[in-house]
Coordinates of N, CA and C in Angstrom, one line a residue:
M1 N -20.4 -20.6 -9.3 CA -19.8 -20.6 -7.8 C -19.7 -22.4 -7.7
K2 N -18.5 -22.7 -7.1 CA -18.1 -24.3 -7.2 C -18.8 -25.2 -6.2
N3 N -18.7 -24.3 -4.8 CA -19.4 -25.1 -3.7 C -20.3 -24.0 -3.1
K4 N -21.4 -24.6 -3.1 CA -22.4 -23.7 -2.2 C -22.5 -23.6 -0.8
N5 N -21.6 -24.5 -0.3 CA -21.5 -24.3 1.3 C -20.5 -23.4 1.7
N6 N -19.6 -23.1 0.9 CA -18.6 -22.2 1.1 C -18.7 -20.9 0.3
L7 N -18.8 -19.7 0.9 CA -18.6 -18.5 0.2 C -17.5 -18.0 0.2
P8 N -16.9 -17.3 -0.6 CA -15.7 -16.7 -0.8 C -15.4 -15.9 0.8
F9 N -14.3 -16.0 1.2 CA -14.0 -15.4 2.7 C -14.2 -13.9 2.6
F10 N -13.4 -13.3 1.5 CA -13.7 -11.5 1.6 C -14.8 -11.2 0.6
G11 N -15.4 -11.9 -0.2 CA -16.5 -11.4 -1.2 C -15.8 -10.4 -1.9
V12 N -16.6 -9.5 -2.4 CA -16.3 -8.3 -3.1 C -15.5 -7.3 -2.4
G13 N -15.3 -7.5 -1.0 CA -14.8 -6.3 -0.3 C -13.6 -5.5 -0.6
P14 N -12.6 -6.4 -0.9 CA -11.2 -5.6 -1.2 C -11.6 -4.7 -2.4
F15 N -12.0 -5.4 -3.6 CA -12.3 -4.6 -4.7 C -13.1 -3.6 -4.7
Y16 N -14.0 -3.5 -4.0 CA -14.9 -2.4 -3.6 C -14.2 -1.3 -2.7
V17 N -13.5 -1.8 -1.7 CA -13.0 -0.8 -0.8 C -11.6 0.0 -1.6
I18 N -11.0 -0.8 -2.1 CA -9.8 -0.3 -3.0 C -10.2 0.5 -3.9
T19 N -11.3 0.1 -4.8 CA -11.6 1.1 -5.8 C -12.0 2.5 -5.3
C20 N -13.0 2.4 -4.3 CA -13.5 3.6 -3.7 C -12.4 4.4 -3.1
L21 N -11.5 3.6 -2.4 CA -10.2 4.5 -2.0 C -9.3 5.3 -3.0
I22 N -9.2 4.5 -3.9 CA -8.4 5.2 -5.1 C -9.3 6.5 -5.6
I23 N -10.6 6.3 -6.0 CA -11.6 7.5 -6.2 C -11.3 8.5 -5.4
T24 N -11.6 8.1 -4.1 CA -11.4 9.3 -3.1 C -10.1 10.0 -3.0
L25 N -9.1 9.2 -3.0 CA -7.9 9.9 -3.1 C -7.6 10.6 -4.1
L26 N -7.9 10.3 -5.6 CA -7.7 10.9 -6.6 C -8.5 12.2 -6.6
S27 N -9.9 12.1 -6.0 CA -10.6 13.3 -6.0 C -9.9 14.4 -5.2
L28 N -9.4 14.0 -4.0 CA -8.6 14.9 -3.0 C -7.5 15.5 -3.5
L29 N -6.7 14.8 -4.3 CA -5.6 15.2 -5.2 C -6.0 16.3 -6.1
L30 N -7.1 16.0 -7.0 CA -7.7 17.2 -7.8 C -8.0 18.4 -7.0
I31 N -8.6 18.3 -5.8 CA -9.1 19.5 -5.0 C -7.7 20.0 -4.7
K32 N -6.9 19.5 -4.2 CA -5.6 20.1 -3.7 C -4.8 20.9 -5.1
N33 N -5.0 20.2 -5.9 CA -4.3 20.8 -7.2 C -5.1 22.0 -7.8
G34 N -6.4 22.2 -7.2 CA -6.9 23.3 -7.5 C -8.1 23.3 -8.3
Y35 N -8.2 22.2 -8.8 CA -9.6 21.6 -9.6 C -10.9 21.8 -8.9
F36 N -11.9 22.1 -9.4 CA -13.2 22.5 -8.6 C -13.3 23.5 -7.7
N37 N -12.3 24.5 -7.7 CA -12.5 25.6 -6.8 C -13.6 26.4 -6.9
F38 N -14.6 26.1 -7.7 CA -15.9 26.9 -7.9 C -16.8 26.2 -7.0
A39 N -16.3 25.1 -6.5 CA -17.5 24.3 -5.4 C -16.7 24.4 -4.2
K40 N -15.7 25.1 -3.7 CA -15.1 25.0 -2.5 C -16.0 26.0 -1.5
I41 N -16.0 25.5 -0.3 CA -16.8 26.2 0.6 C -15.8 26.9 1.6
K42 N -16.2 28.3 1.7 CA -15.2 29.1 2.2 C -15.4 28.9 3.9
K43 N -14.2 29.3 4.6 CA -14.4 29.1 6.0 C -15.1 29.9 6.7
E44 N -15.5 30.9 6.4 CA -16.5 31.9 6.8 C -18.0 31.6 6.6
M45 N -18.2 30.5 5.8 CA -19.6 30.2 5.4 C -20.0 29.2 6.5
I46 N -21.1 29.3 7.0 CA -21.9 28.3 8.0 C -21.8 26.9 7.7
L47 N -22.0 26.7 6.3 CA -21.8 25.4 5.7 C -20.4 24.8 6.1
H48 N -19.4 25.6 6.1 CA -18.0 24.9 6.3 C -18.2 24.0 7.8
S49 N -18.9 24.7 8.8 CA -18.9 24.1 10.1 C -20.0 22.7 9.9
I50 N -20.9 22.9 9.1 CA -21.9 21.8 9.1 C -21.3 20.7 8.3
F51 N -20.3 20.9 7.2 CA -19.6 20.0 6.7 C -18.5 19.3 7.5
N52 N -17.9 20.1 8.4 CA -17.1 19.4 9.3 C -17.6 18.6 10.4
L53 N -19.0 18.8 10.9 CA -19.5 18.1 11.6 C -20.2 16.7 11.0
L54 N -20.6 16.8 9.8 CA -21.1 15.8 9.0 C -20.0 14.9 8.8
A55 N -18.8 15.7 8.3 CA -17.2 14.6 8.4 C -17.2 14.0 9.6
Y56 N -17.1 14.5 10.6 CA -17.0 13.8 11.9 C -17.8 12.6 12.2
F57 N -19.2 12.9 12.0 CA -20.2 12.1 12.2 C -20.0 11.0 11.4
F58 N -19.9 11.0 10.1 CA -19.9 10.0 8.8 C -18.4 8.9 9.2
V59 N -17.5 9.7 9.7 CA -16.3 8.8 10.0 C -16.3 8.1 11.2
I60 N -16.8 8.6 12.3 CA -16.9 8.0 13.5 C -18.2 6.9 13.5
F61 N -19.3 7.1 12.6 CA -20.4 5.9 12.4 C -19.6 5.0 11.8
G62 N -18.9 5.1 10.8 CA -18.3 4.2 9.8 C -17.6 3.3 10.8
I63 N -16.6 3.8 11.5 CA -15.9 3.0 12.4 C -16.6 2.3 13.3
Y64 N -17.8 3.1 14.0 CA -18.5 2.2 14.7 C -19.1 1.0 14.1
L65 N -19.7 1.1 12.9 CA -20.3 0.0 12.1 C -19.2 -1.3 12.0
W66 N -18.0 -0.7 11.7 CA -17.2 -1.9 11.1 C -16.4 -2.4 12.8
V67 N -16.5 -1.6 13.6 CA -16.0 -2.3 15.1 C -17.4 -3.4 15.3
R68 N -18.5 -3.2 15.5 CA -19.5 -3.8 15.7 C -19.8 -5.0 14.9
A69 N -19.4 -5.0 13.6 CA -19.3 -6.5 12.6 C -18.1 -7.3 13.0
V70 N -16.9 -6.5 12.8 CA -15.8 -7.2 12.7 C -15.3 -7.5 14.2
I71 N -15.4 -6.9 15.3 CA -14.7 -7.0 16.5 C -15.7 -7.8 17.3
I72 N -17.1 -7.1 17.5 CA -17.9 -7.5 18.4 C -18.7 -8.7 18.0
Q73 N -19.0 -8.7 16.6 CA -19.7 -9.9 16.2 C -19.0 -10.8 15.5
K74 N -17.6 -10.4 15.5 CA -16.8 -11.6 14.8 C -17.2 -12.0 13.5
V75 N -17.5 -11.3 12.7 CA -18.1 -11.6 11.3 C -17.4 -12.8 10.5
N76 N -15.9 -12.8 10.8 CA -14.8 -13.7 10.2 C -15.3 -15.1 10.4
K77 N -15.4 -15.3 11.9 CA -15.6 -16.6 12.4 C -17.1 -17.1 11.8
K78 N -18.0 -16.2 11.9 CA -19.5 -16.6 11.5 C -19.2 -17.1 9.9
V79 N -18.8 -16.3 9.1 CA -18.6 -16.7 7.9 C -17.9 -17.9 7.7
Q80 N -16.6 -18.2 8.4 CA -15.9 -19.4 8.2 C -17.1 -20.6 8.5
Q81 N -18.0 -20.5 9.5 CA -18.8 -21.6 10.2 C -20.0 -21.5 9.2
G82 N -20.2 -20.7 8.2 CA -21.3 -20.8 7.2 C -22.6 -20.2 7.8
L83 N -22.3 -19.4 8.7 CA -23.8 -18.8 9.5 C -24.4 -17.6 8.7
L84 N -25.6 -17.5 8.7 CA -26.3 -16.2 8.2 C -26.5 -15.3 9.4
L85 N -25.7 -13.9 9.5 CA -25.7 -13.2 10.5 C -27.1 -12.5 10.5
K86 N -28.0 -12.3 11.5 CA -29.1 -11.6 11.4 C -29.3 -10.8 12.6
D87 N -28.6 -11.0 13.5 CA -28.5 -10.2 14.8 C -27.6 -9.3 14.9
G88 N -27.5 -8.2 16.2 CA -26.8 -7.3 16.3 C -26.9 -6.5 15.2
I89 N -25.9 -5.8 14.7 CA -25.6 -4.8 13.7 C -26.3 -5.1 12.5
Y90 N -26.2 -6.7 12.3 CA -26.7 -7.2 11.2 C -28.4 -6.9 11.0
S91 N -29.1 -6.7 12.1 CA -30.4 -6.6 12.1 C -30.8 -5.2 11.7
I92 N -29.8 -4.4 11.5 CA -30.1 -2.8 11.1 C -29.7 -2.7 9.5
V93 N -28.7 -3.4 9.2 CA -28.1 -3.3 8.0 C -27.4 -4.7 7.6
R94 N -27.4 -5.1 6.3 CA -26.9 -6.5 5.9 C -25.6 -6.3 5.7
N95 N -25.1 -5.3 5.3 CA -23.5 -5.4 5.1 C -22.8 -4.2 5.8
P96 N -22.8 -4.2 7.1 CA -22.2 -3.2 7.8 C -20.8 -2.9 7.7
I97 N -19.8 -3.8 7.1 CA -18.5 -3.5 6.7 C -18.6 -2.5 5.8
Y98 N -19.2 -3.0 4.4 CA -19.2 -2.1 3.3 C -20.0 -0.9 3.5
S99 N -20.9 -0.8 4.5 CA -21.5 0.4 4.9 C -20.4 1.4 5.5
A100 N -19.7 0.7 6.4 CA -18.6 1.4 7.3 C -17.6 2.3 6.2
F101 N -17.3 1.7 5.2 CA -16.1 2.1 4.2 C -17.0 3.2 3.4
L102 N -18.4 3.0 3.2 CA -19.1 4.1 2.4 C -19.3 5.2 3.4
F103 N -19.4 5.0 4.6 CA -19.4 6.2 5.5 C -18.4 7.0 5.7
I104 N -17.2 6.2 5.9 CA -15.9 6.6 6.2 C -15.4 7.6 4.9
F105 N -15.6 7.0 3.7 CA -15.3 7.7 2.4 C -16.2 9.0 2.4
T106 N -17.3 9.0 2.8 CA -18.1 10.1 2.5 C -17.7 11.2 3.4
G107 N -17.4 10.8 4.6 CA -16.8 11.7 5.7 C -15.6 12.4 5.4
I108 N -14.8 11.8 4.4 CA -13.4 12.2 4.3 C -13.7 13.2 2.9
L109 N -14.8 12.8 2.3 CA -15.1 13.9 1.0 C -15.6 15.1 1.6
F110 N -16.3 14.9 2.7 CA -17.0 16.2 3.4 C -15.7 17.1 4.0
L111 N -14.8 16.5 4.4 CA -13.5 17.2 5.0 C -12.9 18.0 3.9
S112 N -13.1 17.6 2.5 CA -12.6 18.3 1.4 C -13.1 19.7 1.2
M113 N -14.3 19.9 1.9 CA -14.9 21.1 1.7 C -15.3 21.6 0.3
N114 N -15.7 20.5 -0.3 CA -16.1 20.7 -1.8 C -17.2 20.0 -2.0
Y115 N -18.2 20.8 -2.5 CA -19.7 19.9 -2.5 C -19.7 19.3 -3.8
I116 N -18.8 19.6 -4.9 CA -19.0 18.9 -6.3 C -18.4 17.3 -6.0
L117 N -17.7 16.9 -4.9 CA -17.3 15.8 -4.4 C -18.4 14.9 -3.7
L118 N -19.4 15.4 -3.5 CA -20.4 14.8 -2.7 C -21.5 13.9 -3.6
V119 N -20.9 14.1 -5.1 CA -21.6 13.0 -6.0 C -21.2 11.9 -5.7
L120 N -19.9 11.8 -5.5 CA -19.0 10.3 -5.2 C -19.9 9.3 -4.3
P121 N -20.3 9.6 -3.1 CA -20.9 8.8 -2.3 C -22.2 8.1 -3.2
F122 N -22.8 8.7 -4.0 CA -24.0 8.2 -4.8 C -23.4 7.1 -5.6
F123 N -22.2 7.6 -6.2 CA -21.7 6.5 -7.3 C -21.1 5.4 -6.3
F124 N -20.5 5.5 -5.1 CA -20.1 4.3 -4.2 C -21.2 3.5 -4.0
W125 N -22.2 4.0 -3.7 CA -23.5 3.3 -3.3 C -24.1 2.5 -4.4
I126 N -24.3 3.1 -5.7 CA -24.6 2.3 -7.0 C -23.5 1.1 -7.1
F127 N -22.3 1.5 -7.0 CA -21.3 0.5 -7.4 C -21.5 -0.7 -6.4
L128 N -21.6 -0.2 -5.1 CA -21.7 -1.4 -4.1 C -23.1 -2.3 -4.4
T129 N -24.2 -1.5 -4.8 CA -25.3 -2.3 -5.0 C -25.1 -3.1 -6.2
V130 N -24.7 -2.8 -7.3 CA -24.5 -3.7 -8.3 C -23.6 -4.6 -8.3
L131 N -22.2 -4.6 -7.4 CA -21.7 -5.5 -7.1 C -22.2 -6.7 -6.1
M132 N -23.0 -6.2 -5.1 CA -23.6 -7.1 -4.3 C -24.6 -7.9 -5.0
K133 N -25.6 -7.2 -5.8 CA -26.6 -8.1 -6.4 C -26.1 -9.1 -7.2
N134 N -24.7 -8.8 -7.9 CA -24.4 -9.7 -8.7 C -23.5 -10.8 -8.5
T135 N -23.2 -10.8 -7.0 CA -22.0 -11.7 -6.4 C -22.6 -12.2 -5.2
E136 N -22.3 -11.5 -3.9 CA -22.5 -12.1 -2.8 C -24.2 -12.3 -2.3
E137 N -24.8 -11.6 -3.0 CA -26.3 -11.7 -2.7 C -26.8 -13.0 -3.5
K138 N -26.3 -13.1 -4.5 CA -26.5 -14.3 -5.2 C -25.9 -15.7 -4.6
W139 N -24.8 -15.6 -3.9 CA -24.2 -16.6 -3.4 C -25.2 -17.0 -1.9
L140 N -25.5 -15.8 -1.3 CA -26.4 -16.0 -0.3 C -27.8 -16.8 -0.3
R141 N -28.2 -16.3 -1.5 CA -29.7 -16.7 -1.9 C -29.5 -18.2 -2.1
E142 N -28.4 -18.5 -3.1 CA -28.2 -20.2 -3.2 C -28.2 -20.9 -1.8
K143 N -27.1 -20.4 -0.9 CA -27.0 -21.1 0.2 C -28.0 -21.1 1.2
F144 N -28.7 -20.0 1.6 CA -29.6 -20.0 2.6 C -31.0 -20.0 2.1
G145 N -31.2 -19.6 0.9 CA -32.6 -19.5 0.2 C -33.5 -18.6 1.0
K146 N -34.6 -19.0 1.1 CA -36.0 -18.5 1.8 C -35.4 -17.6 3.1
E147 N -34.7 -18.0 3.8 CA -34.2 -17.3 5.0 C -33.5 -16.2 4.7
Y148 N -32.9 -16.2 3.7 CA -31.9 -15.0 3.2 C -32.9 -14.0 2.7
I149 N -33.9 -14.7 1.7 CA -34.8 -13.8 0.9 C -35.7 -12.8 1.8
D150 N -36.1 -13.5 3.1 CA -37.1 -12.8 4.1 C -36.3 -11.8 4.5
Y151 N -34.9 -12.1 5.1 CA -34.0 -11.3 5.6 C -33.8 -10.0 4.8
C152 N -33.6 -9.9 3.5 CA -33.3 -9.1 2.7 C -34.8 -8.1 2.5
K153 N -35.8 -8.7 2.8 CA -37.1 -7.8 2.7 C -37.3 -6.9 3.9
D154 N -36.6 -7.3 4.9 CA -36.6 -6.7 6.4 C -35.4 -5.7 6.5
V155 N -34.3 -5.8 6.2 CA -32.9 -5.1 6.6 C -32.5 -4.7 5.1
N156 N -32.1 -3.4 5.1 CA -31.6 -2.8 4.1 C -30.3 -3.0 3.9
R157 N -29.6 -3.0 2.4 CA -28.3 -3.6 2.1 C -27.2 -2.8 2.6
V158 N -27.4 -1.3 2.5 CA -26.2 -0.5 2.9 C -26.4 0.7 3.9
I159 N -27.6 1.1 4.1 CA -28.0 2.2 4.9 C -28.6 1.4 6.0
P160 N -28.1 1.7 7.1 CA -28.6 1.2 8.3 C -30.1 1.9 8.6
W161 N -30.8 0.9 9.0 CA -32.2 1.3 9.4 C -32.8 0.1 10.3
F162 N -33.6 0.4 11.2 CA -34.2 -0.5 12.0 C -35.1 -1.5 11.3
A163 N -34.9 -2.9 11.2 CA -35.6 -3.8 10.7 C -37.1 -3.7 10.9
K164 N -37.8 -4.3 10.0 CA -39.1 -4.3 10.3 C -39.6 -5.4 11.3
N165 N -38.8 -6.6 11.1 CA -38.8 -7.7 11.9 C -37.7 -7.8 12.8
K166 N -37.8 -8.0 14.1 CA -36.5 -8.4 14.9 C -35.9 -9.5 14.7
Y167 N -34.7 -9.6 14.7 CA -33.9 -10.8 14.3 C -33.2 -11.0 15.7

């Protein structure tokens, strides 16, 4: 990193989101073309209704996270100002925008009514964890030091959870 005071504006976001989007769309295309029919959930199964409910919950929750981070907390402004966000939605998840896309893609996969595709959210989570540890988290540790390290101890990277300490 050339300048410790300025983080990359978009970070790894576009790479992560586009990669997960392509994988999700390719998976849906495979389902549409009859692949993985053995894992298809039939409409008469109670699991069909459960998948529908989970799909809508995940998509709506993902949209909620994105709106809270981008529109309400104006993350773009804070990043440009070089501030570490630890309040609001950032007090329950360190990366709510990435989390939002993870939840939205998971919801879309639930809508496919094919349980074999539910392995993908785990892949998306692992992929994001590796990306974050090797890029943005390094940058943030260099820039904010102990403040960021302490924040990481209290707030989950991707899965929203109430922080041990209030920010």
